[in-house]
mmCIF file of N, CA and C and ligand atoms in Angstrom:
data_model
loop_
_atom_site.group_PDB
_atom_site.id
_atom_site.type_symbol
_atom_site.label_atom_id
_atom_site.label_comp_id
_atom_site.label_asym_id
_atom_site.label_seq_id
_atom_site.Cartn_x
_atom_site.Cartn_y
_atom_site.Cartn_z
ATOM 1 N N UNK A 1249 80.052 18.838 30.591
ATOM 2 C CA UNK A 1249 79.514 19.864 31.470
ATOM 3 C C UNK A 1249 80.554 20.342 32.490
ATOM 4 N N UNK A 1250 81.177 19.834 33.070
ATOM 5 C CA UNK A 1250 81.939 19.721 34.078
ATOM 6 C C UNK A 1250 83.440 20.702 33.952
ATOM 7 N N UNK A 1251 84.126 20.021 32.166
ATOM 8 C CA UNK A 1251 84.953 20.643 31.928
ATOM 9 C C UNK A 1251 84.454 22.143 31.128
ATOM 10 N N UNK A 1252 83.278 22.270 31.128
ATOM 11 C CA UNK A 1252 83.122 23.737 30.451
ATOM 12 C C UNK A 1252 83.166 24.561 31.744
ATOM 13 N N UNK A 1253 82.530 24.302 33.109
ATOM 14 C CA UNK A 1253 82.489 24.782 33.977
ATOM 15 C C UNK A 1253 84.453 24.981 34.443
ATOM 16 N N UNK A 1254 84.989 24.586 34.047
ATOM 17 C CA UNK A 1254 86.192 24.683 34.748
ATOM 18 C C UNK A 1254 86.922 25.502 33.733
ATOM 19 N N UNK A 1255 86.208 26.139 32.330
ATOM 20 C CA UNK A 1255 86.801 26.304 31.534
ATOM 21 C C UNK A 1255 86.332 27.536 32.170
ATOM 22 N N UNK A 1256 85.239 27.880 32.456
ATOM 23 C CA UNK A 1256 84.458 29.312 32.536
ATOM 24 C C UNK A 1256 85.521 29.534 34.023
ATOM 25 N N UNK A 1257 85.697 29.203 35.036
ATOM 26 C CA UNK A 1257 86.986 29.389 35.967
ATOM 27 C C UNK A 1257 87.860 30.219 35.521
ATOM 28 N N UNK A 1258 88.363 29.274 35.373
ATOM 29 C CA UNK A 1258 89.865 29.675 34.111
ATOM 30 C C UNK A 1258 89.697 31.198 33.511
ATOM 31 N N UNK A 1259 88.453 31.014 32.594
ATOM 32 C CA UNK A 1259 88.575 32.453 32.029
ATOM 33 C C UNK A 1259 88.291 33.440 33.047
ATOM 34 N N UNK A 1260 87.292 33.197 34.014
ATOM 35 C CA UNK A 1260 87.270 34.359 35.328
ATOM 36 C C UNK A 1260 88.493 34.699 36.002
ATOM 37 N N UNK A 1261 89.349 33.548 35.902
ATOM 38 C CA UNK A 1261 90.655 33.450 36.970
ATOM 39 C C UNK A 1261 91.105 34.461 35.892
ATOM 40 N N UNK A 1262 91.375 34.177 34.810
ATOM 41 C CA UNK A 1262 92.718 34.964 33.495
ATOM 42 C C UNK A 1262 92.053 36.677 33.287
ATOM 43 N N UNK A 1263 90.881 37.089 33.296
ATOM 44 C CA UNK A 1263 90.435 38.015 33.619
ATOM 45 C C UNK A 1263 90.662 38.987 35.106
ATOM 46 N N UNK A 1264 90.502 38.345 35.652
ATOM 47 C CA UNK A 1264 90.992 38.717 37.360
ATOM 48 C C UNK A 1264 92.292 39.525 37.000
ATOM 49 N N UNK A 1265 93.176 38.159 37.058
ATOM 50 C CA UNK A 1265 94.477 38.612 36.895
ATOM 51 C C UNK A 1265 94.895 39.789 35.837
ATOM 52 N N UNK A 1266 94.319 39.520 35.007
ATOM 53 C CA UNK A 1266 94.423 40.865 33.921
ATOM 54 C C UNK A 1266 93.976 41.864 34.522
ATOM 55 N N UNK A 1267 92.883 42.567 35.368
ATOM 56 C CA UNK A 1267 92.527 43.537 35.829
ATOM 57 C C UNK A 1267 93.523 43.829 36.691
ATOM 58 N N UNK A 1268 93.800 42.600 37.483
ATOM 59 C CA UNK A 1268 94.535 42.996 38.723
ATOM 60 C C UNK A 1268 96.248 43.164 38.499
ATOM 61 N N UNK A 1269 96.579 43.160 36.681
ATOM 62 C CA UNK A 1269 97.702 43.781 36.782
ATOM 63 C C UNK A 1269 97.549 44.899 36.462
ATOM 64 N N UNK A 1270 96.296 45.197 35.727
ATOM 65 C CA UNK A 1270 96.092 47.111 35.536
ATOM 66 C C UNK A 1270 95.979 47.679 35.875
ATOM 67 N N UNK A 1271 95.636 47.255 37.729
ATOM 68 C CA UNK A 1271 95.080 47.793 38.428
ATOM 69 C C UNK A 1271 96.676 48.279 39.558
ATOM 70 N N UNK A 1272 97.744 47.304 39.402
ATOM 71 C CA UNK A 1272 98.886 47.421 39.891
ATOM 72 C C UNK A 1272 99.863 48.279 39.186
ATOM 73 N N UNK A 1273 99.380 48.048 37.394
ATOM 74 C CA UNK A 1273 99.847 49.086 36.567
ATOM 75 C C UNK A 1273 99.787 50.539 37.191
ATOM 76 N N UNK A 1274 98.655 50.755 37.363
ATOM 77 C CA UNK A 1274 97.842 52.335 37.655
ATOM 78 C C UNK A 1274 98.621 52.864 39.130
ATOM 79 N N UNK A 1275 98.640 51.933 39.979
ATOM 80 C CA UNK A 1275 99.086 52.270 40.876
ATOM 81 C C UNK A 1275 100.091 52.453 41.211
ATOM 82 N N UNK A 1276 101.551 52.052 40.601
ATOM 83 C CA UNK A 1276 102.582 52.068 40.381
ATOM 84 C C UNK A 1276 102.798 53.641 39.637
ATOM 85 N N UNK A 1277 102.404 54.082 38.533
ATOM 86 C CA UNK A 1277 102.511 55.206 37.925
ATOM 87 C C UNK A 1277 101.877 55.755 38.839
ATOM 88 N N UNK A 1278 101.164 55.469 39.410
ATOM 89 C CA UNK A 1278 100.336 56.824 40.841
ATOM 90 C C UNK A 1278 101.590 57.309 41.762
ATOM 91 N N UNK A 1279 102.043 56.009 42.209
ATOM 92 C CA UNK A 1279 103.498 56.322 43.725
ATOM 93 C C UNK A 1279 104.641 56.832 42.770
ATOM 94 N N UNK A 1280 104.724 56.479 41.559
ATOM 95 C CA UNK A 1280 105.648 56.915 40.959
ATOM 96 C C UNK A 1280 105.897 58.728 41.117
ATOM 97 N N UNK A 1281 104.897 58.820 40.876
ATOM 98 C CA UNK A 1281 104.739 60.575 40.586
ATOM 99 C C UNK A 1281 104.657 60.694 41.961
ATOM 100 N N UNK A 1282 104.188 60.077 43.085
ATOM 101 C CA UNK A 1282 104.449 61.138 44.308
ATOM 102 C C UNK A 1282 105.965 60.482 44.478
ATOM 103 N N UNK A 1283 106.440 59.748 44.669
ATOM 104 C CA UNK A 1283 107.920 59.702 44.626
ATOM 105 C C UNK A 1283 108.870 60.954 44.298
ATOM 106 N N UNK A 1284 108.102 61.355 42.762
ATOM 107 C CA UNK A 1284 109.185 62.359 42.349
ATOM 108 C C UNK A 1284 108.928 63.521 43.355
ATOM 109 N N UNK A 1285 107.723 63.881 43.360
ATOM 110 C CA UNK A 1285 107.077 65.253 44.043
ATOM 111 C C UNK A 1285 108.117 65.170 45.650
ATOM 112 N N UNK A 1286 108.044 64.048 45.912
ATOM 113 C CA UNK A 1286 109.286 64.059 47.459
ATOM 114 C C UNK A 1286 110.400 64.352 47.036
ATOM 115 N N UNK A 1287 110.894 63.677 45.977
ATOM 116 C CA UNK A 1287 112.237 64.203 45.241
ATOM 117 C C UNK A 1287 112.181 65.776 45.294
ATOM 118 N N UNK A 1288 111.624 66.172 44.452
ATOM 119 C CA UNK A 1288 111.796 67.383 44.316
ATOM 120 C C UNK A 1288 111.713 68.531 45.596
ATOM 121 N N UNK A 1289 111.006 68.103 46.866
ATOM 122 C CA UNK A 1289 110.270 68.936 47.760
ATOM 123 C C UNK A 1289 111.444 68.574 48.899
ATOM 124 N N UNK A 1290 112.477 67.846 49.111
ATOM 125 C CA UNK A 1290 113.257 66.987 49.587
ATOM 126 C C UNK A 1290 114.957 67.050 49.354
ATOM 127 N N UNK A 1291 114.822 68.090 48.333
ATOM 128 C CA UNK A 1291 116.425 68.216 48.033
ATOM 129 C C UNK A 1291 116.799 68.572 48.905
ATOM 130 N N UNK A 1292 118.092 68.196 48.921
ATOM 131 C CA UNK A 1292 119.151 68.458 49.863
ATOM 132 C C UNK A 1292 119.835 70.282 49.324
ATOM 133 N N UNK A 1293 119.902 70.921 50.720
ATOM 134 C CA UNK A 1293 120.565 71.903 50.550
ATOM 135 C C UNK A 1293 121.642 72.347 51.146
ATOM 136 N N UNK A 1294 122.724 72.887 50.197
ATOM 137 C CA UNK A 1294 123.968 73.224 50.306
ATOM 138 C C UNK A 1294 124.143 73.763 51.839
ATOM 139 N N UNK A 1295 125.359 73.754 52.377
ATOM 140 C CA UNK A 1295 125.447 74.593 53.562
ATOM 141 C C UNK A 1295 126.846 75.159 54.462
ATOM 142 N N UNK A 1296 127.405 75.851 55.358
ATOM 143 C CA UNK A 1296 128.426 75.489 56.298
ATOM 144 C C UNK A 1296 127.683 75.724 57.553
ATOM 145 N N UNK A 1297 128.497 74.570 58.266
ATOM 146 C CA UNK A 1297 128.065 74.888 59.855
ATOM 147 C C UNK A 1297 128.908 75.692 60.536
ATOM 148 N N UNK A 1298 127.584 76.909 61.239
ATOM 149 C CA UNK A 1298 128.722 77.676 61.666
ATOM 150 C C UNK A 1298 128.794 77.633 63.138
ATOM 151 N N UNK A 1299 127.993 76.883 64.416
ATOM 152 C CA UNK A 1299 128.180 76.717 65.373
ATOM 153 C C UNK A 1299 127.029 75.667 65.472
ATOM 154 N N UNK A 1300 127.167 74.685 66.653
ATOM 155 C CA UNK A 1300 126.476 73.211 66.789
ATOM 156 C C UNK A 1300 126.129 73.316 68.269
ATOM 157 N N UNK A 1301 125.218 73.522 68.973
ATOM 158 C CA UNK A 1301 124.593 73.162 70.592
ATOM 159 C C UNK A 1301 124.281 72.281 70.789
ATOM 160 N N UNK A 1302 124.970 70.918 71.050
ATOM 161 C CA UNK A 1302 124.172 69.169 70.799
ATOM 162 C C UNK A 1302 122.838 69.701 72.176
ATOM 163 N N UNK A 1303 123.550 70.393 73.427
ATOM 164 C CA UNK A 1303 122.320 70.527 74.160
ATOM 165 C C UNK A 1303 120.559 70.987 73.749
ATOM 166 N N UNK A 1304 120.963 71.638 73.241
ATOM 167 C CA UNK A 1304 119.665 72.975 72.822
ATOM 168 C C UNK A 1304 118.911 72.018 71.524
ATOM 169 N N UNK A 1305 119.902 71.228 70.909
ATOM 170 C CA UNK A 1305 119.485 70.464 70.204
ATOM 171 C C UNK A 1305 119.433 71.806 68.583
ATOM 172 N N UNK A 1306 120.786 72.277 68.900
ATOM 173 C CA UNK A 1306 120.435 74.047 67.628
ATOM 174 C C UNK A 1306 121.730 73.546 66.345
ATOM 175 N N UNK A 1307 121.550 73.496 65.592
ATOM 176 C CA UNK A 1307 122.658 74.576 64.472
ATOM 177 C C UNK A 1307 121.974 75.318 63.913
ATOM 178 N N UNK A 1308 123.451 75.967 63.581
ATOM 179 C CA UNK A 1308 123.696 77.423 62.993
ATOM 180 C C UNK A 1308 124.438 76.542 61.257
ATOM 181 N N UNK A 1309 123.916 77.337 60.373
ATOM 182 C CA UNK A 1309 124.012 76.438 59.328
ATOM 183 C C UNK A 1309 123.738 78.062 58.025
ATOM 184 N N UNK A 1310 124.819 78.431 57.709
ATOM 185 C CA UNK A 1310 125.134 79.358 56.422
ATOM 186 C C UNK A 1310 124.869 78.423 55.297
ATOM 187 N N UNK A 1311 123.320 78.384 55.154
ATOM 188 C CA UNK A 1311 122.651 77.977 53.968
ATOM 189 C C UNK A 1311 122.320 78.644 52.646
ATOM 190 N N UNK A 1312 122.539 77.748 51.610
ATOM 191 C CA UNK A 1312 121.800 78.528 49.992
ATOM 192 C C UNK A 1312 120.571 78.163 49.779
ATOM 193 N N UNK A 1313 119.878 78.559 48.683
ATOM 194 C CA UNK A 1313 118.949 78.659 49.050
ATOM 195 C C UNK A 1313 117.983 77.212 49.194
ATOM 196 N N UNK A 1314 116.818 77.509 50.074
ATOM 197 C CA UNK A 1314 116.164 76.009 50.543
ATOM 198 C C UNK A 1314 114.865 76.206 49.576
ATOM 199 N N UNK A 1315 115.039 75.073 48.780
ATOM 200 C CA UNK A 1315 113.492 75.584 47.363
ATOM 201 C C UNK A 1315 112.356 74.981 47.997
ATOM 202 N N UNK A 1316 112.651 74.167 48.725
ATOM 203 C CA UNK A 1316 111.357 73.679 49.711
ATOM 204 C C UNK A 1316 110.410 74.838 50.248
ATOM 205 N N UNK A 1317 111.324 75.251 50.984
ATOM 206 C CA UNK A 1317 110.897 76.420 52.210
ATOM 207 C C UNK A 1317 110.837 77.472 51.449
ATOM 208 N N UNK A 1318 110.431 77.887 50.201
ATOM 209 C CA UNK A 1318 111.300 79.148 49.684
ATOM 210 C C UNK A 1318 112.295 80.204 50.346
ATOM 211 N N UNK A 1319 113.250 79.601 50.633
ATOM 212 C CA UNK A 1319 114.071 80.371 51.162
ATOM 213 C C UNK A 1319 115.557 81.010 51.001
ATOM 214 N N UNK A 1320 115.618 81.859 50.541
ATOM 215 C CA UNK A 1320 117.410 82.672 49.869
ATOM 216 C C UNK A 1320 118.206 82.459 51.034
ATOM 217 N N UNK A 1321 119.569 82.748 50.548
ATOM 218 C CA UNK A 1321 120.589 81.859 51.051
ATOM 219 C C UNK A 1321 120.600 83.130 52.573
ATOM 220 N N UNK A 1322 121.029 82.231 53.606
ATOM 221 C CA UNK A 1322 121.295 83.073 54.706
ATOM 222 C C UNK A 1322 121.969 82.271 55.975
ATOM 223 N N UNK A 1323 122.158 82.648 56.675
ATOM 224 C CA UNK A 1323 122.770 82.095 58.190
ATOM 225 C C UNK A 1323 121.834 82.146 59.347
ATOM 226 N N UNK A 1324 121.432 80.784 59.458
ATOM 227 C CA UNK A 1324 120.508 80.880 60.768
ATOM 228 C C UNK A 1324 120.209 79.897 61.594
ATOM 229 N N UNK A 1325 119.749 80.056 62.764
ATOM 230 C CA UNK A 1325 119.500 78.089 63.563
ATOM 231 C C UNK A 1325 118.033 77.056 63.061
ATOM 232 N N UNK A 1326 118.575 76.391 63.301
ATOM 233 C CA UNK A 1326 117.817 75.324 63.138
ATOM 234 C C UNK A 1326 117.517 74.250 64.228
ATOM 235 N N UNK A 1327 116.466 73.879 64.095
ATOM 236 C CA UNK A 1327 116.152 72.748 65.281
ATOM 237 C C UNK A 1327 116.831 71.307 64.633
ATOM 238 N N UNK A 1328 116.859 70.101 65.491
ATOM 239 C CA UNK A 1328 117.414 69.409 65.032
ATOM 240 C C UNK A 1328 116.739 67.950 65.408
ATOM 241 N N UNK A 1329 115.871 67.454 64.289
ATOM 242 C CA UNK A 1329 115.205 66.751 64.992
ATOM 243 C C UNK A 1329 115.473 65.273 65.425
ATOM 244 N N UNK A 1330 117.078 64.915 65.250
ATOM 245 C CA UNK A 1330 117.434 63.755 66.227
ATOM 246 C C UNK A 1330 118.877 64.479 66.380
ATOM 247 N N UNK A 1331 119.363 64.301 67.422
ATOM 248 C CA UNK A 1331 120.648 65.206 68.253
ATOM 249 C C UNK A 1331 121.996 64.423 67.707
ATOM 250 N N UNK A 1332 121.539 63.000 67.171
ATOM 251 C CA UNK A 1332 122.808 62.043 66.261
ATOM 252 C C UNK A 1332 123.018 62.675 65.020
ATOM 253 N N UNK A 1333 122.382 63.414 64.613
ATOM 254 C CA UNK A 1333 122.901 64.199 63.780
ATOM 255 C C UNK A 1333 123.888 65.188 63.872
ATOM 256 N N UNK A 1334 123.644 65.809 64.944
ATOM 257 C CA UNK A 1334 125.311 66.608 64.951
ATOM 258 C C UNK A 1334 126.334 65.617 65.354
ATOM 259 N N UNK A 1335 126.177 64.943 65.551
ATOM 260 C CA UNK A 1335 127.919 63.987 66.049
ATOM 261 C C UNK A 1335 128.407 63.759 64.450
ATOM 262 N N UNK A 1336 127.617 64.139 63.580
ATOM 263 C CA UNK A 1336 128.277 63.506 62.334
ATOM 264 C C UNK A 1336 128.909 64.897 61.863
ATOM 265 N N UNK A 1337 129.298 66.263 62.058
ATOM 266 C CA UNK A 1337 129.619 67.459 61.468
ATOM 267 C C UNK A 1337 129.991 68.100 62.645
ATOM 268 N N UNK A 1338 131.053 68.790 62.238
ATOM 269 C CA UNK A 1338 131.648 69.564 63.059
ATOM 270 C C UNK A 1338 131.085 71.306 62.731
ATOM 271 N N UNK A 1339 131.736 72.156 63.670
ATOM 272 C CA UNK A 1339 132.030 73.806 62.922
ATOM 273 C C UNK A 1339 132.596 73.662 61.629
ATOM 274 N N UNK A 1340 132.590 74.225 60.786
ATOM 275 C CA UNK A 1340 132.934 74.801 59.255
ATOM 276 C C UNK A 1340 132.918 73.591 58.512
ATOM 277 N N UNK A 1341 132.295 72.297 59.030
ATOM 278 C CA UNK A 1341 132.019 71.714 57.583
ATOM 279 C C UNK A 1341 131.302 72.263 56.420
ATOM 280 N N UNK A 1342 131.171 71.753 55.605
ATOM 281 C CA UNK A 1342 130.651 71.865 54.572
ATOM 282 C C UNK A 1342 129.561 70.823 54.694
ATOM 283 N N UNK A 1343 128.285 71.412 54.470
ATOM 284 C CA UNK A 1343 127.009 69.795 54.598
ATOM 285 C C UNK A 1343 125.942 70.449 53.657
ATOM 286 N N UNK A 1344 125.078 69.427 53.581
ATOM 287 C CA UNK A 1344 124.076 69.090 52.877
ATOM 288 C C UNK A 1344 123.264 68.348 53.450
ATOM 289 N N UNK A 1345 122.050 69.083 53.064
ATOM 290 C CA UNK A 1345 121.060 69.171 54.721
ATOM 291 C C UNK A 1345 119.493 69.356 54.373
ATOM 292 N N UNK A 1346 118.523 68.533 55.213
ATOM 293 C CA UNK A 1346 117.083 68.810 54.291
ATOM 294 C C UNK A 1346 116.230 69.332 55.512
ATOM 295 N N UNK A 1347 115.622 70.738 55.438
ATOM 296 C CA UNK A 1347 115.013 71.004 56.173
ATOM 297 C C UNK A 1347 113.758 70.774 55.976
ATOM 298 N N UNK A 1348 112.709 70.881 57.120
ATOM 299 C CA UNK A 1348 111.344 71.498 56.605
ATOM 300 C C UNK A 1348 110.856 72.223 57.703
ATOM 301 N N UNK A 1349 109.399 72.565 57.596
ATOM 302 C CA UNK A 1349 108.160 73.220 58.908
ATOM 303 C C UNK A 1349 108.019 72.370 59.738
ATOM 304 N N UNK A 1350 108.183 72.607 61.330
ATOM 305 C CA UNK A 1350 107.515 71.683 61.828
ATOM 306 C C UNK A 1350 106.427 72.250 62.817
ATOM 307 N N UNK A 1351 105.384 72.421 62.577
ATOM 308 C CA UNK A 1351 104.630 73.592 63.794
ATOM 309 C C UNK A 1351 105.281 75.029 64.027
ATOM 310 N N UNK A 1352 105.619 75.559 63.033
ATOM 311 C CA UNK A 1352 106.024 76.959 63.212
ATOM 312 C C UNK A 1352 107.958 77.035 63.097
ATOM 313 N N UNK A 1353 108.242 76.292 63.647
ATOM 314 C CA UNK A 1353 109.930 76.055 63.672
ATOM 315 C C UNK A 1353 110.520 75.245 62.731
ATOM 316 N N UNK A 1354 111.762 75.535 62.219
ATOM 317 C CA UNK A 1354 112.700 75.026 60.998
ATOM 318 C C UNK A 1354 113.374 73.806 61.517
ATOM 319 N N UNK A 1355 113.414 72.606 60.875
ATOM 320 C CA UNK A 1355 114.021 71.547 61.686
ATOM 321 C C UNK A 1355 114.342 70.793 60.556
ATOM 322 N N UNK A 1356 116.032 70.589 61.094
ATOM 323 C CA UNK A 1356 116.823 69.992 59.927
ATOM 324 C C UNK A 1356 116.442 68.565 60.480
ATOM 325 N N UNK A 1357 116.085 67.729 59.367
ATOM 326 C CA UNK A 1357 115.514 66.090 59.479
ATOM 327 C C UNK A 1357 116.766 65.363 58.575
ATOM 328 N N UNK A 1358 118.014 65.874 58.252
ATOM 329 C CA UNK A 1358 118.988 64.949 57.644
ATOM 330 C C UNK A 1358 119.953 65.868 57.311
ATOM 331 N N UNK A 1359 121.201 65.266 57.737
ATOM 332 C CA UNK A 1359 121.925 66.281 57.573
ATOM 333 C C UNK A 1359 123.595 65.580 57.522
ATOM 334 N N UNK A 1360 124.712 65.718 56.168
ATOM 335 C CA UNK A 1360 125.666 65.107 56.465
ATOM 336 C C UNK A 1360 126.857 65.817 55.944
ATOM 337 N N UNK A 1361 128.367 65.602 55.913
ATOM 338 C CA UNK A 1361 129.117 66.434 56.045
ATOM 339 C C UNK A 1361 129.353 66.278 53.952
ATOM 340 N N UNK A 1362 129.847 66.749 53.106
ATOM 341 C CA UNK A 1362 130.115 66.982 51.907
ATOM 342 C C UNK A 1362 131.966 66.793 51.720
ATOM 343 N N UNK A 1363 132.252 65.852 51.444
ATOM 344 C CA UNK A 1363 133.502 65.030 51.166
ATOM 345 C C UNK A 1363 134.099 66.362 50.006
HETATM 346 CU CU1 CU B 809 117.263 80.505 56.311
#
């Protein structure tokens, strides 16, 4: 009696675990796909800097186009949403840079110089 009861365990326990890797299965292919969707929404876009205000917290950034933002290539400021980011780029680098919306204003959230 005793060992059937420990047998019926066992099979609840080995069941469990089987659900609960399908269930880790599923969820894994779930983050997977939003993973990519950041990938894709997240590219980095081409750029030169064409003037830097560490005060104002501004660049000026002759960008191609941003597929995020739908946006064709042009020259314009940007907010900058930590100011350690410009210490890493000068005027006329060359960078690669990820913008997005933030409440109405464009704000570069990563941004580094292109070797
Ligand atoms: Cu623009």
């Amino acid at each position: 009696m005793k060992s059937m009861r420990q047998l019926l365990i066992l099979v609840s326990i080995a069941s469990a675990a089987a659900f609960g890797s399908a269930f880790a299965q599923a969820t894994m292919d779930h983050s997977k796909m939003g993973g990519m969707q950041m990938v894709a929404s997240n590219e980095m876009t081409q750029g030169e800097v064409r003037k830097i205000d560490k005060d104002a917290k501004k660049i000026t950034i002759r960008h191609g186009e941003i597929k995020n933002l739908e946006m064709p290539p042009m020259t314009m400021v940007f907010q900058v949403r930590d100011p350690a980011l410009l210490e890493k780029v000068q005027t006329g680098d060359q960078v690669q840079f990820k913008a997005m919306k933030d409440s109405g204003s464009l704000v570069v959230t990563d941004l580094q110089p292109v070797k």
